[in-house]
CSV table of C-alpha atoms in Angstrom, one decimal:
chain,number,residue,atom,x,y,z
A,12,UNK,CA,129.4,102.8,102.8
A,13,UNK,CA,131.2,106.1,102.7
A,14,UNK,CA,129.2,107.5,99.4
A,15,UNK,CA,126.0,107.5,97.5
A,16,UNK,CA,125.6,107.2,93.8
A,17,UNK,CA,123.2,110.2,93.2
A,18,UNK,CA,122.5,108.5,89.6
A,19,UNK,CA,121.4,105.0,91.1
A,20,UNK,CA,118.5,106.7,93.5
A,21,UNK,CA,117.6,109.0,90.2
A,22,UNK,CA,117.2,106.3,88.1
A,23,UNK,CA,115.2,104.4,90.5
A,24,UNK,CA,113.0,106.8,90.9
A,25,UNK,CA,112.5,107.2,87.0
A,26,UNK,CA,111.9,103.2,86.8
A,27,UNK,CA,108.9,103.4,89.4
A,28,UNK,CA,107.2,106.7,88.7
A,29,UNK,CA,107.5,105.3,85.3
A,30,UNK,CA,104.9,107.6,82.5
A,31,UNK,CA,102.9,109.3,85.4
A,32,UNK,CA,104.1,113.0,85.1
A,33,UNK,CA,101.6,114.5,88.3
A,34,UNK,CA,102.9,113.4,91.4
A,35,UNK,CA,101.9,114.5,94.7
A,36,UNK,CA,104.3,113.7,97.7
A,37,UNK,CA,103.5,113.5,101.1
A,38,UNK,CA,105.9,115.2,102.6
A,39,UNK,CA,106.5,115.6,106.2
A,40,UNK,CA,109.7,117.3,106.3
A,41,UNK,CA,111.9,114.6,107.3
A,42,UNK,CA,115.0,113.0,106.4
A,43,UNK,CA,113.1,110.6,103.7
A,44,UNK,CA,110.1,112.8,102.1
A,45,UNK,CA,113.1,115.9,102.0
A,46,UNK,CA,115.4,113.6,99.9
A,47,UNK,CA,112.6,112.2,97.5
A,48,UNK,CA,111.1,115.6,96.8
A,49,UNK,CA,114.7,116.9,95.5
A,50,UNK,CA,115.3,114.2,93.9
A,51,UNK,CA,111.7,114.5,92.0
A,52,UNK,CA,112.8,118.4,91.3
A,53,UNK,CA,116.5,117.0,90.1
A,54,UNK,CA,114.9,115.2,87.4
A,55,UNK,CA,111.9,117.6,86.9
A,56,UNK,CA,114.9,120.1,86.0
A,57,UNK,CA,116.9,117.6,84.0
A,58,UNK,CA,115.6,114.6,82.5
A,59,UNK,CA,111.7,115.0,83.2
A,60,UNK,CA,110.8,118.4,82.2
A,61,UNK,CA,107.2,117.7,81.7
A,62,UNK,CA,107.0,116.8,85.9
A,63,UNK,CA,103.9,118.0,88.0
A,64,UNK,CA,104.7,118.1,91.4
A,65,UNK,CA,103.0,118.9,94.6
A,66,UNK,CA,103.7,118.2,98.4
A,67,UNK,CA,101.5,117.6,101.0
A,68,UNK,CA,102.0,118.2,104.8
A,69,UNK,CA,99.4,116.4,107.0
A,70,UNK,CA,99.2,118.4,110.4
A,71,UNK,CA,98.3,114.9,113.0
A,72,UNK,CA,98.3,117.7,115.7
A,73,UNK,CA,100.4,115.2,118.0
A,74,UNK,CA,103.5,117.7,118.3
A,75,UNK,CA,103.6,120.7,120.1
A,76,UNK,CA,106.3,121.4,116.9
A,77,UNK,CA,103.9,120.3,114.1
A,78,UNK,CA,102.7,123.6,113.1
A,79,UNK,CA,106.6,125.0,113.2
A,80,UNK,CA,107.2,121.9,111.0
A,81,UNK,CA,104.3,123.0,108.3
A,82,UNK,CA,105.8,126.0,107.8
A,83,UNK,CA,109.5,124.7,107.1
A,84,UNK,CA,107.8,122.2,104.7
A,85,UNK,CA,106.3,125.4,102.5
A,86,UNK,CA,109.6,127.0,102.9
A,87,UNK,CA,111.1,124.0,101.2
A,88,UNK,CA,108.7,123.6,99.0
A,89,UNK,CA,109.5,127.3,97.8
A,90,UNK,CA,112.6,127.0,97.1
A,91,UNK,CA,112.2,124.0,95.2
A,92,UNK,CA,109.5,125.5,93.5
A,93,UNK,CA,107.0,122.7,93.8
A,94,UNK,CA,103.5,123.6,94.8
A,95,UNK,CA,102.9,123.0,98.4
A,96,UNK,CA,99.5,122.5,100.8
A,97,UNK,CA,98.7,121.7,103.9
A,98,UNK,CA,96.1,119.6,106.2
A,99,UNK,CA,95.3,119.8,109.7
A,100,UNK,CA,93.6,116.7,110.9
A,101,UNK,CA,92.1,114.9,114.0
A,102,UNK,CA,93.6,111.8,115.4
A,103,UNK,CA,90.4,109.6,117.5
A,104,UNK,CA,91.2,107.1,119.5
A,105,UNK,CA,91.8,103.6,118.1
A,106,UNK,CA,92.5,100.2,119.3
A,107,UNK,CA,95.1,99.8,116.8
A,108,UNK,CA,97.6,102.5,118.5
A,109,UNK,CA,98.0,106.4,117.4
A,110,UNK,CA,100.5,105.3,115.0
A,111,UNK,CA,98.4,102.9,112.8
A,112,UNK,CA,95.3,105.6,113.7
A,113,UNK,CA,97.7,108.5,112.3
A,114,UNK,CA,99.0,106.5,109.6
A,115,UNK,CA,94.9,105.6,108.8
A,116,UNK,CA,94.1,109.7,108.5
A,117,UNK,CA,97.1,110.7,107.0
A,118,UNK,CA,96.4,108.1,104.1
A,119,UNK,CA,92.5,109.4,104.1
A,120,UNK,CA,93.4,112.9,103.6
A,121,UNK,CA,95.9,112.0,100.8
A,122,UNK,CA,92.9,109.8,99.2
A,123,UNK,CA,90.7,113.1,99.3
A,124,UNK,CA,93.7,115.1,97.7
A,125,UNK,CA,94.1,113.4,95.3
A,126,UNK,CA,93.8,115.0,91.7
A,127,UNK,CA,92.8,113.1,88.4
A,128,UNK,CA,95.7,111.2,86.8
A,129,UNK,CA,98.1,111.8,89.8
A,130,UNK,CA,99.7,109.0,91.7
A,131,UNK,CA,101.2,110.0,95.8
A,132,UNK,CA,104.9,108.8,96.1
A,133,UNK,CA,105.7,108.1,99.6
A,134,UNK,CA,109.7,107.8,100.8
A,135,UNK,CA,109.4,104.7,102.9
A,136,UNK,CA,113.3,102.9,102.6
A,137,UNK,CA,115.1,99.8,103.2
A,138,UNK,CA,114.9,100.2,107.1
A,139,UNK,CA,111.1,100.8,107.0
A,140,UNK,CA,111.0,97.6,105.3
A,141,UNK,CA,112.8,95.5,107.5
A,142,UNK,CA,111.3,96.7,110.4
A,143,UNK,CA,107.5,96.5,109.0
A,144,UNK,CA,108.6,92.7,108.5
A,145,UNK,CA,110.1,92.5,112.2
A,146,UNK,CA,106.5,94.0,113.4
A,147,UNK,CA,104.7,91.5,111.4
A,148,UNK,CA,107.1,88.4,112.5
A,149,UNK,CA,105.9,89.8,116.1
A,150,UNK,CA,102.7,89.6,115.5
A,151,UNK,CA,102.8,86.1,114.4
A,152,UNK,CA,101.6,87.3,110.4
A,153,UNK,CA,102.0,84.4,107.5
A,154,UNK,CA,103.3,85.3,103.9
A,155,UNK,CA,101.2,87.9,103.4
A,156,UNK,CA,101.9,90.3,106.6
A,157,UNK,CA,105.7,89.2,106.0
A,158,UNK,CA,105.3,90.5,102.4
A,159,UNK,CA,106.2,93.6,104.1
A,160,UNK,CA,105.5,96.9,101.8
A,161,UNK,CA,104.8,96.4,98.1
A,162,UNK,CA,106.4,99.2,95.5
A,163,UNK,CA,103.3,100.0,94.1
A,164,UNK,CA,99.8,99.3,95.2
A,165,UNK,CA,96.2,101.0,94.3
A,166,UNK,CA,95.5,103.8,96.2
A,167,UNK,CA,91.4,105.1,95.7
A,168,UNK,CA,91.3,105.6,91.9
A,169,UNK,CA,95.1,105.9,91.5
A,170,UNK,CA,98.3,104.6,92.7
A,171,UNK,CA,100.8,104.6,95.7
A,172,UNK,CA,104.2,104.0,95.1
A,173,UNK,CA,107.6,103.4,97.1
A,174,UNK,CA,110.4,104.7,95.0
A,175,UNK,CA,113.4,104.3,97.7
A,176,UNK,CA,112.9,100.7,98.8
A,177,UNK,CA,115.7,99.6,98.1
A,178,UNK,CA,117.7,102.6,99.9
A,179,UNK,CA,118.8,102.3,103.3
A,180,UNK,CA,118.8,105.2,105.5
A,181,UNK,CA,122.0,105.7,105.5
A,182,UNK,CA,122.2,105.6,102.0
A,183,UNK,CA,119.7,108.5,101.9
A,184,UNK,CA,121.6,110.3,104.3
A,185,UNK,CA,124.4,110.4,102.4
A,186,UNK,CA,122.2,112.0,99.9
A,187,UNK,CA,121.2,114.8,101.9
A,188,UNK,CA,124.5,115.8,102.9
A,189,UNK,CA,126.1,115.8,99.7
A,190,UNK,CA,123.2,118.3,98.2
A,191,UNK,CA,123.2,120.2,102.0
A,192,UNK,CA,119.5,119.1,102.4
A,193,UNK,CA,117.7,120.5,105.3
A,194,UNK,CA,115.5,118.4,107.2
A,195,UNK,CA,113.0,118.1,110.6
A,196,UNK,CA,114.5,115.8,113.3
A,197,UNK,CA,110.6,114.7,114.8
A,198,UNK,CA,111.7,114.4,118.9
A,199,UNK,CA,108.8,111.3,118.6
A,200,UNK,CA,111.1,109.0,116.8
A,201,UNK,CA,113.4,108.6,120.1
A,202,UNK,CA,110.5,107.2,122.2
A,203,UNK,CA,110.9,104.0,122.8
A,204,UNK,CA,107.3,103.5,124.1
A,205,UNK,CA,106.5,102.7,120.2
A,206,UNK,CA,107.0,99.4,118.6
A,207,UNK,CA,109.2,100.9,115.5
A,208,UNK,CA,110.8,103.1,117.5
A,209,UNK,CA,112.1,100.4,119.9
A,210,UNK,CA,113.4,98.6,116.6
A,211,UNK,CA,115.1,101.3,115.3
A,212,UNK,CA,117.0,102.4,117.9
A,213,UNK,CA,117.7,99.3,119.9
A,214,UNK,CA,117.1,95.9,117.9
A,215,UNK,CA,118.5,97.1,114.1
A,216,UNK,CA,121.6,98.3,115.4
A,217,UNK,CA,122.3,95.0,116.8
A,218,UNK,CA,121.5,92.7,113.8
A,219,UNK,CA,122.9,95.5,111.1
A,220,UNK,CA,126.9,94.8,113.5
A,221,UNK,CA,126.1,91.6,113.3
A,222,UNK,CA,125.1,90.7,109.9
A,223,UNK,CA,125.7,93.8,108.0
A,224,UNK,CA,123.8,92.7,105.1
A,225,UNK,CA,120.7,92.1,107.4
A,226,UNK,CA,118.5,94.8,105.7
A,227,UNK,CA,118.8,93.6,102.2
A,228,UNK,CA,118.1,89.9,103.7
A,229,UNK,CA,115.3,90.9,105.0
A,230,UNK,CA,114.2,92.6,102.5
A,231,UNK,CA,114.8,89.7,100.0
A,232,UNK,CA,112.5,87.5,102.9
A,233,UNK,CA,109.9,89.8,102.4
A,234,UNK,CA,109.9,89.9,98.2
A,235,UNK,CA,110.0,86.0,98.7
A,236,UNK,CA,106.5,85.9,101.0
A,237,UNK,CA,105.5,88.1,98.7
A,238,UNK,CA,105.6,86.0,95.3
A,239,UNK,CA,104.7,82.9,97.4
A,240,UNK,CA,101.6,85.0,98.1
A,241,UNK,CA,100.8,85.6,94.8
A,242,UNK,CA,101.3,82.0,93.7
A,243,UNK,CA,98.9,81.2,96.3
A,244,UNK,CA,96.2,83.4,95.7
A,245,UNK,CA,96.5,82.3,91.5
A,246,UNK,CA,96.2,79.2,92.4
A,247,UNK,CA,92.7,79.6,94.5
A,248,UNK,CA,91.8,81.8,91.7
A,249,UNK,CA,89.7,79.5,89.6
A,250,UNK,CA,88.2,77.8,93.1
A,251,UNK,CA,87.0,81.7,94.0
A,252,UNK,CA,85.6,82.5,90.5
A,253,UNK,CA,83.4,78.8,91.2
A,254,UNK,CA,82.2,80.4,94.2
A,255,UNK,CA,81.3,83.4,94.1
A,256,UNK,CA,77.5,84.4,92.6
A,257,UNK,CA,76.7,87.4,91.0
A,258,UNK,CA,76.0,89.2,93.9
A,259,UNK,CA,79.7,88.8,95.3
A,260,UNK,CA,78.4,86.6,98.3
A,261,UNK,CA,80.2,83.0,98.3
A,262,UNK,CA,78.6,79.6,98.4
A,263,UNK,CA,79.0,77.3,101.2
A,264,UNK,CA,77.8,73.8,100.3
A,265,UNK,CA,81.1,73.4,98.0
A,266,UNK,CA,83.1,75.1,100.6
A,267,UNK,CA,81.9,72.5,103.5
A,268,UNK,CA,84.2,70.0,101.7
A,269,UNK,CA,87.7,71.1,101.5
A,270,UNK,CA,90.0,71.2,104.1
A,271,UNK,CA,90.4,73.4,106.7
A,272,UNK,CA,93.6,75.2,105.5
A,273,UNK,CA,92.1,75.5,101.9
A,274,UNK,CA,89.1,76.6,103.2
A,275,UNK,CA,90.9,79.4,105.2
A,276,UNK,CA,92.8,80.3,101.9
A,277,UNK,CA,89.5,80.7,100.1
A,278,UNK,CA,87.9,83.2,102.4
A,279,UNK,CA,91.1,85.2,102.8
A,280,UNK,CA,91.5,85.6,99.3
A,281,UNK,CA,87.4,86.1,99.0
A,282,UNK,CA,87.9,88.7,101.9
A,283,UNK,CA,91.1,90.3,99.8
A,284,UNK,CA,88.5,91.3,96.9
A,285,UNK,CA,86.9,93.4,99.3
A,286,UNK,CA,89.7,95.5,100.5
A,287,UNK,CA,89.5,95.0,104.1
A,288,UNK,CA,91.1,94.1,107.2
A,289,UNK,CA,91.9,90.7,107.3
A,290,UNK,CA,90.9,88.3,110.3
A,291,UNK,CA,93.1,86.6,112.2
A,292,UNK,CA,93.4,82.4,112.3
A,293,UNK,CA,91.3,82.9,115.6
A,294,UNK,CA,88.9,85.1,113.9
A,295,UNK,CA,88.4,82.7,110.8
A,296,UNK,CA,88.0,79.8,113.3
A,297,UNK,CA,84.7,81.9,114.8
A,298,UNK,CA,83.6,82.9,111.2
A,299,UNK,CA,83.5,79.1,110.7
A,300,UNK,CA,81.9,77.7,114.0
A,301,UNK,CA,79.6,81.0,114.7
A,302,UNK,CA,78.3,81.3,111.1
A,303,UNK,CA,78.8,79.8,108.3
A,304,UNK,CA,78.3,76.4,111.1
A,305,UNK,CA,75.3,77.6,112.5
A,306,UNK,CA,72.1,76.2,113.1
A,307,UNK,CA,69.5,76.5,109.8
A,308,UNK,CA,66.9,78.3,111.1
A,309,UNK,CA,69.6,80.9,113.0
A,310,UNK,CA,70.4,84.5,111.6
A,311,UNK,CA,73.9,84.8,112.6
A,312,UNK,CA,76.4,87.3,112.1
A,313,UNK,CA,79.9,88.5,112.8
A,314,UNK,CA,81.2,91.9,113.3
A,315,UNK,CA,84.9,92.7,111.5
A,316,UNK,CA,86.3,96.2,111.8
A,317,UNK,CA,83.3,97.9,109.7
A,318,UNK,CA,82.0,95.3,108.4
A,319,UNK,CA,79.2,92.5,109.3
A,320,UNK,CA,79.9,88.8,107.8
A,321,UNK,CA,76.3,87.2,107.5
A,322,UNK,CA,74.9,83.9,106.1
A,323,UNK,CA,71.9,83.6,104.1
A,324,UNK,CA,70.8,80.7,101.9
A,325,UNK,CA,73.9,78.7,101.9
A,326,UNK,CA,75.4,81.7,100.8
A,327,UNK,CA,78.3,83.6,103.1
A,328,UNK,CA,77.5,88.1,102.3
A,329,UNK,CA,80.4,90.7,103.5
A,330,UNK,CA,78.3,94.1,104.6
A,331,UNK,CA,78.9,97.3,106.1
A,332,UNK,CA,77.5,98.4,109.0
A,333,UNK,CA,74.3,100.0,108.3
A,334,UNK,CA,72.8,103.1,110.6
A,335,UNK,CA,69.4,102.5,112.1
A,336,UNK,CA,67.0,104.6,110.0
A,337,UNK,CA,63.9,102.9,111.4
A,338,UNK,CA,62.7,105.9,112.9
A,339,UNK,CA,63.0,108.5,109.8
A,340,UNK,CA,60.1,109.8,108.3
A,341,UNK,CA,60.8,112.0,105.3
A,342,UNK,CA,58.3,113.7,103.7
A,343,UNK,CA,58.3,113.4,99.9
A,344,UNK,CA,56.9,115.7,96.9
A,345,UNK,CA,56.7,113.8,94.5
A,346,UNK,CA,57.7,116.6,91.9
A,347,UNK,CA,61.0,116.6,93.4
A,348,UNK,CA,63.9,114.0,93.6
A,349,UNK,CA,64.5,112.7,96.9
A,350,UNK,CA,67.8,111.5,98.6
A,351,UNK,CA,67.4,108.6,100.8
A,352,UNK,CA,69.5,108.0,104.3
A,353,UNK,CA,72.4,105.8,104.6
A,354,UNK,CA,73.6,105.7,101.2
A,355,UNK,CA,70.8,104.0,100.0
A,356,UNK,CA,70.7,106.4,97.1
A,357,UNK,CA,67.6,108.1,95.8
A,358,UNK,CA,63.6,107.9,94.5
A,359,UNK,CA,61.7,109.8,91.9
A,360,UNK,CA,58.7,109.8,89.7
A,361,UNK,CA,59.4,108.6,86.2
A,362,UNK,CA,57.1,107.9,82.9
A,363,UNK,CA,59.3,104.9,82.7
A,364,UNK,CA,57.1,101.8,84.0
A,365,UNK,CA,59.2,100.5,86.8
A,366,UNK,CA,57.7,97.8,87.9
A,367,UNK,CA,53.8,97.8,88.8
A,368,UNK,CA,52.2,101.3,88.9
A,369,UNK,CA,50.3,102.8,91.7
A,370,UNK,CA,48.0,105.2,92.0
A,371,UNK,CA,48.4,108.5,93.0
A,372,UNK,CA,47.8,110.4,96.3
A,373,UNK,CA,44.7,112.2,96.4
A,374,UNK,CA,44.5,115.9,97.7
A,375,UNK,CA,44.2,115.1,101.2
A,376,UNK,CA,46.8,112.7,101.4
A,377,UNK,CA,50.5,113.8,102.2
A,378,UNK,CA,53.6,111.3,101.2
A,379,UNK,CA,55.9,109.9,103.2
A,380,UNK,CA,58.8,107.4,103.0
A,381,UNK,CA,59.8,105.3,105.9
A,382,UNK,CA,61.4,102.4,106.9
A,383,UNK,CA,61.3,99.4,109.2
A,384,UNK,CA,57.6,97.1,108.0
A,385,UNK,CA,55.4,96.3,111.2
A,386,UNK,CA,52.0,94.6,111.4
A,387,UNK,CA,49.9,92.9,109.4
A,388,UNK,CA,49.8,93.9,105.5
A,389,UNK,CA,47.7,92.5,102.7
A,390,UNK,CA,49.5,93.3,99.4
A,391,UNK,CA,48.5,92.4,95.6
A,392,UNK,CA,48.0,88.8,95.0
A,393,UNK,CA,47.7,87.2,98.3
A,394,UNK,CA,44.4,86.5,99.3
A,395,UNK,CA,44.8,87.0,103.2
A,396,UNK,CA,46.6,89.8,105.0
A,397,UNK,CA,50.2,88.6,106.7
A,398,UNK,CA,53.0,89.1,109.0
A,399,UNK,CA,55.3,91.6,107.8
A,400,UNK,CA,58.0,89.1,108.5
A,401,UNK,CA,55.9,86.2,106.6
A,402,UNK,CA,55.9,88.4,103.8
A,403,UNK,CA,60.0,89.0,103.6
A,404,UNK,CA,60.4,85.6,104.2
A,405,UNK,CA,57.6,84.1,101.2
A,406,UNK,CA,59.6,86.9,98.7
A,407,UNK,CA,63.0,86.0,99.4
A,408,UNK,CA,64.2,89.3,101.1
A,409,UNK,CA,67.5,88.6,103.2
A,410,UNK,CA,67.2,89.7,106.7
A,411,UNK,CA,69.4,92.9,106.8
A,412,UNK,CA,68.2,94.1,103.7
A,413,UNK,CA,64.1,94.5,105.1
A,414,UNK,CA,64.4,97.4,107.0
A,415,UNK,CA,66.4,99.4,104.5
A,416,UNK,CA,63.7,99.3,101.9
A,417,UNK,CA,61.8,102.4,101.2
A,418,UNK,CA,58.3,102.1,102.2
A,419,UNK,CA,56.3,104.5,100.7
A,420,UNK,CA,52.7,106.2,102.9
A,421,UNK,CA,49.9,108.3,102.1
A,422,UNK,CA,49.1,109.4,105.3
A,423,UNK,CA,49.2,106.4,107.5
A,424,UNK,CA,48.0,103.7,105.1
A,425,UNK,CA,51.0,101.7,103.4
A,426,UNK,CA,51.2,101.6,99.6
A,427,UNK,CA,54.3,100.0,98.5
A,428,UNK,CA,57.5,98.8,99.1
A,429,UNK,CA,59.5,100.1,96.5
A,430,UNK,CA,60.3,97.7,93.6
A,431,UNK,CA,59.1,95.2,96.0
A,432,UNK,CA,55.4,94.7,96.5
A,433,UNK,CA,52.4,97.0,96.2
A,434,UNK,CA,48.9,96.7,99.1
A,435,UNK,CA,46.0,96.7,98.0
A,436,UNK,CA,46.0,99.9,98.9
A,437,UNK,CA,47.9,101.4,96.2
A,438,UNK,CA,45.4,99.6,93.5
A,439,UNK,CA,45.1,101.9,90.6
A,440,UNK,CA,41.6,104.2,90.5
A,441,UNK,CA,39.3,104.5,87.0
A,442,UNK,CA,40.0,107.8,85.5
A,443,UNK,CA,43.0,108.6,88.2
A,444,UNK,CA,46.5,109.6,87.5
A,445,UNK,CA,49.0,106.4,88.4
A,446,UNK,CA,52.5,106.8,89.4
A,447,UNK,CA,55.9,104.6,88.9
A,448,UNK,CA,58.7,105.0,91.1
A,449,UNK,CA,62.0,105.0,89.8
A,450,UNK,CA,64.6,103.8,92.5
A,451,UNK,CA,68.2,104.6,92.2
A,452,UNK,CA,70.6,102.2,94.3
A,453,UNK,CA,74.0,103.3,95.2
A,454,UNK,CA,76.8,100.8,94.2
A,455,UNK,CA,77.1,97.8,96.4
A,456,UNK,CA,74.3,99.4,98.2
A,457,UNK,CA,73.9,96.0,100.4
């Protein structure tokens, strides 16, 4: 190809940005993000005068040149006249690689960024593609790793979208040239020691001889994983919706009787609801034998990424990990609103009856809220005192959830736990004031 259409990649561009009119690009200086961001200004100037644009540069600190980089970004950005800022973050250490741990803060700090209404345009192309589908064939993904890089997908409470997919690199080269675009040449993307890199320089140039139209085949491989994905997962549709309860946690006795690869489907697509990492066949296979398989009377579990997979009553619950806070003691005035640890939300003192009512601290008792129930505890309506764990067990409190409920103290003597049970302790006094405690819950709080 010996030109470039400027119209074709303008147009495209129109197409996916479609009525959003505040865009923020990330923009890292390069060949790609340089030739999106003019082309945004091209039509902010022309056809799309209404066109909010900013540009971010996220500072991974990896480059002894990242902070020169930065400020060639704002000078750009001046001249263009687009509003430009600028994010230094910390790479940690990740099994994944730095790449994927980069890519995994970069995307945070965009997420953060964010404004209301805006959507982030990113300037992944046609060679991006068919190399995040050679990665994926590597790593021995099924349709949906091979679906490659979608156009547009949700991105916190807003959008990401892909406008030069279809555009090779070349393609966007072209572009540059013709409007004498300036652009950072990152030294990294020679070093063969990374996976993409070792695509890019020494594998692609190989096939694209070859079969010159490798990078829209591939491309077309990866649209075609993609729908059969799709298909797939609105097919299992109506066998999820059977399954899952009103708490989000899936049943397991219907489950126990479908095959193995339907089975797998299920929890993938169960597992796709929630937004995270997916397991691997291997992974599934341990799910399977190590949990949902396990013995009646077992409290098993299985750690993914950040979250814990756990049975419970026939029922299979995805959970994050929670933070021991069995050895907090917080100090409560009851006058005052009080935020709990670990996102569990807050307590206060209502005139609303929530639940049973206590009574309230005398003058010489001081309140406190812990966590973690030990010993033996006689609570309202049971005639004999029990084992803490007795008594989680007779109520129907799931295992993970006991030691995250507040307990509240006067002094050293146990009154309640909230919303939960009241001791005898807590028994309401003639002619003394009573108290009901209002507990807020974050969202999906367990």
């Amino acid at each position: 190809m010996t030109h470039i259409n400027e119209s074709v990649i303008l147009n495209q561009i129109t197409k996916i940005i479609g009525s959003n009119l505040k865009i923020l690009v990330a923009f890292s200086g390069g060949l790609d993000s340089t030739v999106l961001l003019h082309a945004l200004t091209v039509l902010r100037n022309t056809t799309i005068p209404n066109l909010n644009i900013r540009a971010a540069y996220i500072n991974h600190g990896l480059n002894n040149k990242s902070n020169s980089w930065g400020v060639h970004c704002k000078h750009i950005c001046l001249n263009l006249k687009v509003a430009f800022c600028s994010y230094d973050i910390h790479i940690y250490k990740s099994k994944k690689g730095i790449e994927a741990a980069a890519r995994d803060a970069r995307y945070k700090t965009l997420r953060r960024i964010l404004l209301q209404n805006e959507i982030i345009v990113t300037a992944q192309h046609l060679n991006d593609q068919a190399e995040t589908f050679l990665l994926a064939l590597k790593r021995g993904s099924g349709p949906a790793g091979l679906s490659a890089m979608p156009v547009s997908i949700e991105f916190g409470h807003t959008y990401l979208v892909r406008p030069l997919l279809l555009f090779s690199r070349q393609e966007l080269t072209m572009y540059a040239q013709k409007n004498n675009l300036t652009w950072i040449d990152d030294d990294s993307n020679y070093n063969q020691i990374y996976d993409r890199n070792f695509l890019r320089l020494t594998i692609m140039p190989c096939f694209n001889i070859r079969w010159p139209y490798f990078l829209k085949s591939v491309a077309r491989s990866a649209n075609l994983c993609a729908e059969q994905e799709k298909l797939v997962n609105e097919l299992l549709e109506d066998y999820l919706s059977k399954l899952l309860t009103t708490d989000g946690s899936l049943k397991l006795d219907p489950l126990v009787e479908f095959s193995e690869k339907k089975r797998n489907a299920i929890l993938r697509s169960w597992f796709r609801l929630y937004k995270i990492l997916m397991p691997t066949r291997v992974q599934l296979k341990q799910i399977w034998q190590d949990v949902i398989c396990a013995r009646s009377d077992a409290e098993p579990k299985f750690i993914l990424a950040d979250n814990v997979i756990r049975r419970y009553k026939k029922e299979l619950w995805l959970l994050p990990k929670f933070n021991d806070i069995t050895k907090i003691c917080l100090q409560w005035h009851l006058s005052k609103k009080i935020k709990l640890p670990d996102n569990l939300g807050t307590l206060m003192i209502t005139n609303v009856n929530h639940g049973k009512k206590i009574r309230a601290p005398l003058p010489n008792e001081e309140v406190t809220i812990r966590f973690g129930l030990k010993g033996n505890i006689k609570i309202i309506g049971h005639k004999y005192t029990k084992r803490s764990k007795k008594i989680w067990q007779e109520l129907g409190i799931a295992p993970w959830l006991r030691n995250r409920i507040p307990l509240i103290y006067y002094n050293n003597e146990l009154i309640t736990a909230v919303d939960v049970f009241i001791t005898d302790s807590a028994r309401c006094i003639k002619d003394h004031a009573e108290l009901s405690i209002k507990w807020t819950k974050n969202k999906r709080l367990f």
